[in-house]
Amino acid sequence: MRYTEQDISTIQKAETFNDLPNGISDIEGLEILDKQPIPDHLKDSVSSGDLTHRLFESESFWEKIPAFKGVSEEEFLSIKFQNKNTVRKLEKLEQFIKDLVDDNFLDQVKEGMRRSPMNLSISPYILSLIDWDNPWTDPLRIQFIPVNSGFEPDHPKLALDSLGEQGDSPVDGLVHRYFDKVLFLPLDVCPVYCRFCTRSYAVGGNTDSVDKKRFKNAPEKWKEAFTYIASRPEIEDVVISGGDAYMLAPDRLRLIGETLLEIPHVRRMRFATKGPAVAPMKILSDEAWTQALVEVVKLGREKGKEVVLHTHFNSANEITDITRRAMLKLFQNGVTVRNQSVLIKGVNDTVDTMVELIRKLSYMNVQPYYVYQHDMVTGTEDMRTSVKHTVELEKAVRGITAGFNTPLFVTDAPGGGGKRDVHSYDYYDETTGISVYRSPSVDESKLYLYFDPIETLPVEGRKLWEDESLHEKLIEVAIEKSGYSNLEPVIG
Ligand SMILES: *Cc1c(COP(=O)(O)O)cnc(C)c1O
Ligand code: SF4
């Protein structure tokens, strides 16, 4: 429902139901309400500025990119157009935006690409939504396009595979960390590449700075994973991630879905994809893919099993009327969609940006499930926030809307500790930025540590980290203060 300031004012001034611009009194049998006086309001008046999450960009926003001028909505919505115009090379990016930005920006991107652990891949949808008048601070630019001047030196404790997934992997492309759930990585490609990807050790092609360990998008490779899952009766839950399920051909998506649903002990499945955030039109125009998903969900339901879609919106700026229509289509076809965001500085780290995102997702029936404390991945120091900041944000967000649409703020504990509520640390030192977590469900003999970005620490803290000979001592002190020096610390 899109209210103008005028509508809102009419509603707020209404004295009886009859005065409302559109209302329940139109419903047969409810005429008795017409003269019913409207009760006094307890709450302050709202204005349309409080309801911006209900506005969905529906103009042809892509025409801001000179090369997309005159492109019709039908064409822009086609997968062919999206694929053909996906930016994978610097030269192509340059060609699309050279009239919109200055040379300094392009030079900075060129330099930035050299340092980034991820390759470039940007959908025309995202490219068109970046505010090219303010590219330095734009939340979508920050996520997908590195600029050299933005980088901060890596924290001394950063690692490439910070979650230690390779250590919990019984067969290629499968991570079994928790008792009853596994992470299946059937492919290593995505519709876009995010600068902050936690799986940059594997996802996307090699870059100047990283030689990747490959998973293959090939059914022969998946057999081992299927066999492992079938051989472990405790596994009830399979997360199909990657890479990205958007890149699975419809018959492969169906094959994975049907095979896993056949395994009696598998009760829950989630297909994980960034797709709806970066190319929502696929759900509207790639009928074969969407049907494959809908059918697997339906097959699951027939078998009494849950199959859902987990997606990854980070900013309300990623959401347009195309997104709204795509999410509506999934909802009307019985597909539950949940969202996992990564908390990123400059993207969603203020109360306003986070609340807007949560409200907008909720409005489309997409459930905000998790907000992740940014993983300690190399080359992303400028995107992380401190634990203190995240806990404040969590406090501000709790209560703004339905509890079931309120995300949990979690840290995926570096070194393989799994997800922990950010505020559940056993010890946290705001000065050194060290937080200490236990994770009894994963390994009760270990202690896990997270390190705030040094740039966010108070001066005293930054000074301490400057002296390399103190690092071990800082960690020792934090462990001792946690009261768990009997446990084995895992670092990075
Ligand atoms: C996140 C994750 C899961 C799923 O965890 P939930 O908390 O149920 O969403 C499973 N396996 C691994 C390795 C994970 O990182
Ligand atoms: S879509 Fe997900 S897996 Fe792919 S690059 Fe982005 S964060 Fe990584």
XYZ file of C-alpha atoms in Angstrom, residues 102-405:
304
model
C 36.158 10.804 -13.174
C 39.493 9.272 -14.177
C 40.698 9.184 -10.590
C 37.881 6.792 -9.673
C 38.706 4.460 -12.563
C 42.402 4.503 -11.657
C 41.520 3.608 -8.084
C 39.394 0.683 -9.276
C 42.235 -0.585 -11.462
C 44.608 -0.521 -8.501
C 41.969 -1.996 -6.214
C 41.378 -4.974 -8.499
C 45.024 -5.883 -8.241
C 44.735 -6.305 -4.462
C 41.310 -7.915 -4.245
C 40.952 -11.656 -3.476
C 37.816 -11.732 -5.667
C 37.307 -11.325 -9.401
C 35.001 -8.719 -10.832
C 31.450 -9.759 -11.693
C 28.571 -7.284 -11.569
C 25.095 -7.737 -12.959
C 23.675 -4.912 -15.081
C 20.928 -4.689 -12.445
C 23.423 -3.810 -9.701
C 25.481 -1.629 -12.026
C 22.351 0.435 -12.736
C 21.465 0.818 -9.066
C 24.806 2.270 -8.033
C 24.610 6.010 -7.510
C 27.371 7.042 -9.907
C 27.212 10.632 -8.631
C 28.531 9.294 -5.319
C 30.418 6.123 -6.194
C 32.888 6.361 -3.297
C 30.231 5.950 -0.638
C 27.580 3.981 -2.512
C 26.633 0.803 -0.585
C 26.487 -1.325 -3.735
C 29.802 -0.056 -5.087
C 31.390 -0.879 -1.721
C 30.230 -4.494 -1.987
C 31.282 -5.262 -5.535
C 33.943 -2.861 -6.770
C 37.184 -2.359 -4.855
C 38.902 1.021 -4.843
C 42.513 1.097 -3.814
C 42.267 4.012 -1.395
C 39.525 2.201 0.511
C 41.678 -0.718 1.666
C 42.898 -0.910 5.257
C 45.922 -3.033 6.148
C 44.826 -6.577 7.122
C 44.560 -7.381 10.815
C 47.566 -9.560 11.755
C 45.113 -12.354 12.628
C 43.170 -12.377 9.336
C 43.103 -15.571 7.270
C 41.896 -16.515 3.814
C 39.697 -19.423 4.932
C 38.904 -17.786 8.244
C 36.087 -20.206 9.033
C 38.381 -23.205 8.714
C 35.895 -24.933 6.416
C 38.571 -26.989 4.721
C 39.315 -28.620 8.080
C 35.680 -29.787 8.541
C 35.338 -31.204 5.054
C 34.965 -35.020 4.885
C 34.667 -35.007 1.069
C 35.226 -32.301 -1.525
C 32.469 -29.709 -1.516
C 30.906 -30.740 1.815
C 31.364 -29.175 5.251
C 30.111 -31.167 8.269
C 30.658 -29.035 11.325
C 27.444 -29.234 13.302
C 25.761 -32.405 14.528
C 22.697 -32.532 12.281
C 23.402 -30.145 9.424
C 25.842 -29.975 6.539
C 26.893 -27.384 4.037
C 26.975 -28.711 0.478
C 28.961 -26.676 -2.051
C 28.032 -28.135 -5.439
C 29.552 -25.340 -7.481
C 31.999 -22.480 -7.261
C 30.444 -19.779 -9.398
C 28.072 -16.931 -8.571
C 26.042 -14.419 -10.568
C 28.202 -11.682 -9.014
C 31.381 -11.677 -6.978
C 31.297 -9.936 -3.634
C 34.460 -8.335 -2.367
C 33.824 -9.648 1.117
C 33.112 -13.268 0.205
C 33.966 -15.560 3.076
C 34.629 -18.353 0.639
C 37.102 -16.359 -1.422
C 39.500 -19.294 -0.926
C 37.368 -21.258 -3.390
C 34.717 -19.155 -5.109
C 35.266 -17.486 -8.470
C 38.279 -17.691 -10.722
C 41.867 -17.172 -9.626
C 42.945 -13.606 -9.005
C 46.328 -11.916 -8.897
C 46.421 -12.555 -5.157
C 44.703 -15.980 -4.758
C 45.062 -19.384 -6.400
C 41.739 -21.109 -5.687
C 40.940 -24.617 -4.595
C 38.350 -25.795 -7.115
C 34.953 -27.385 -6.621
C 33.268 -28.515 -9.796
C 29.799 -27.795 -11.008
C 29.436 -31.415 -12.121
C 27.060 -34.168 -10.968
C 29.851 -36.824 -10.995
C 31.626 -34.773 -8.342
C 28.499 -34.629 -6.173
C 28.156 -38.403 -5.734
C 30.641 -38.507 -2.884
C 28.753 -35.790 -1.034
C 25.396 -37.553 -1.552
C 26.903 -40.855 -0.362
C 28.366 -39.210 2.717
C 25.039 -37.580 3.610
C 23.185 -40.875 3.084
C 25.713 -42.672 5.300
C 25.240 -40.339 8.281
C 21.814 -40.866 9.876
C 22.186 -37.800 12.098
C 22.110 -35.359 9.156
C 18.652 -33.770 8.892
C 19.523 -30.457 7.335
C 21.376 -29.656 4.100
C 22.382 -26.136 3.105
C 23.078 -26.010 -0.620
C 25.392 -23.094 -1.161
C 28.490 -22.579 -3.199
C 28.949 -20.652 -5.225
C 25.333 -19.943 -5.779
C 22.242 -22.033 -6.528
C 21.186 -19.425 -9.117
C 23.925 -20.808 -11.346
C 22.576 -24.367 -11.259
C 20.837 -25.376 -14.462
C 17.195 -26.309 -13.756
C 17.803 -30.058 -14.237
C 20.781 -29.959 -11.850
C 18.774 -28.087 -9.235
C 16.074 -30.725 -9.586
C 18.635 -33.540 -9.415
C 20.106 -32.215 -6.164
C 16.661 -31.596 -4.686
C 15.209 -34.972 -5.638
C 18.320 -36.927 -4.597
C 18.488 -35.320 -1.168
C 14.739 -35.590 -0.581
C 15.046 -39.329 -1.290
C 17.383 -39.746 1.704
C 15.032 -40.639 4.568
C 16.829 -38.759 7.348
C 17.123 -35.488 5.396
C 14.253 -33.332 6.689
C 15.255 -29.780 5.741
C 16.963 -28.220 2.778
C 17.839 -24.696 1.862
C 19.037 -23.464 -1.470
C 21.293 -20.467 -0.865
C 21.550 -17.759 -3.471
C 22.492 -14.133 -3.735
C 20.410 -14.084 -6.927
C 17.296 -12.237 -5.754
C 19.510 -9.365 -4.560
C 21.496 -8.993 -7.760
C 19.295 -10.320 -10.566
C 15.712 -10.697 -9.311
C 14.382 -10.770 -12.868
C 15.553 -14.370 -13.269
C 12.676 -15.480 -11.040
C 10.243 -13.621 -13.301
C 11.728 -14.512 -16.671
C 13.612 -17.807 -16.296
C 10.513 -19.959 -16.054
C 12.458 -23.247 -16.222
C 14.634 -22.403 -13.217
C 11.806 -20.996 -11.115
C 9.599 -23.995 -11.929
C 12.381 -26.406 -10.955
C 12.655 -24.671 -7.582
C 8.895 -24.569 -7.052
C 8.633 -28.277 -7.906
C 11.385 -29.300 -5.497
C 9.672 -27.256 -2.764
C 6.384 -28.977 -3.609
C 7.962 -32.433 -3.657
C 9.462 -31.687 -0.255
C 6.112 -30.621 1.102
C 4.501 -33.833 -0.175
C 7.154 -35.789 1.678
C 6.662 -33.702 4.812
C 10.033 -31.996 4.385
C 10.939 -28.328 4.285
C 12.692 -26.837 1.259
C 13.291 -23.084 1.365
C 15.340 -20.402 -0.341
C 17.959 -18.477 1.614
C 19.072 -15.264 0.055
C 21.477 -12.470 0.782
C 20.292 -8.858 0.633
C 22.598 -6.404 2.366
C 21.057 -3.048 1.504
C 17.586 -1.678 0.822
C 19.173 -0.110 -2.286
C 19.287 -3.599 -3.830
C 15.498 -3.842 -3.678
C 13.274 -2.531 -6.487
C 9.829 -3.230 -7.832
C 11.369 -6.078 -9.845
C 12.452 -7.627 -6.546
C 9.024 -7.108 -5.027
C 7.362 -8.869 -7.974
C 9.888 -11.720 -7.881
C 9.418 -12.288 -4.153
C 5.643 -12.145 -4.602
C 5.855 -14.832 -7.279
C 7.830 -17.113 -4.951
C 5.486 -16.407 -2.048
C 2.415 -17.155 -4.119
C 4.025 -20.406 -5.255
C 4.639 -21.481 -1.675
C 8.380 -20.814 -1.544
C 9.570 -19.495 1.822
C 12.439 -17.032 1.503
C 14.767 -16.099 4.348
C 17.598 -13.586 4.277
C 21.148 -13.620 5.609
C 23.013 -10.325 5.532
C 26.619 -9.572 6.170
C 27.170 -6.544 8.356
C 29.338 -4.196 6.299
C 30.675 -0.801 7.158
C 29.140 1.864 4.940
C 26.453 -0.537 3.702
C 24.189 -1.515 6.606
C 26.039 -0.593 9.792
C 23.795 2.287 10.892
C 20.470 1.845 12.662
C 18.656 3.616 9.820
C 20.099 1.501 7.008
C 19.620 -1.763 8.919
C 16.050 -0.936 9.957
C 15.123 0.083 6.417
C 16.505 -3.211 5.097
C 14.653 -5.290 7.695
C 11.363 -3.464 7.115
C 11.632 -3.736 3.350
C 12.416 -7.447 3.471
C 9.577 -8.073 5.905
C 7.196 -6.153 3.666
C 8.015 -8.587 0.825
C 7.573 -11.621 3.140
C 11.305 -12.275 3.135
C 12.296 -13.183 6.689
C 15.457 -11.524 8.026
C 17.202 -14.545 9.564
C 20.820 -13.650 10.258
C 23.098 -10.633 10.224
C 26.681 -11.865 10.227
C 29.499 -10.101 11.933
C 31.914 -9.672 9.019
C 34.272 -12.634 8.764
C 37.977 -12.059 9.165
C 38.830 -12.487 5.499
C 41.921 -11.024 3.877
C 41.451 -7.830 1.899
C 38.225 -6.794 3.672
C 39.462 -4.932 6.706
C 37.758 -1.719 5.615
C 34.368 -3.476 5.618
C 34.358 -4.881 9.141
C 32.852 -3.363 12.298
C 33.733 -3.881 15.953
C 31.795 -6.283 18.171
C 30.821 -3.315 20.327
C 29.240 -1.610 17.341
C 27.353 -4.736 16.324
C 25.949 -5.269 19.814
C 24.676 -1.649 19.843
C 23.029 -2.192 16.480
C 21.423 -5.391 17.696
C 19.999 -3.547 20.700
C 18.551 -0.836 18.482
C 16.960 -3.295 16.068
C 15.309 -5.650 18.562
C 11.691 -4.576 18.866
C 11.294 -2.518 15.705
C 9.111 -5.174 14.100
C 7.838 -8.720 14.577
C 10.208 -10.940 16.498
C 10.152 -13.528 13.716
C 11.369 -10.848 11.306
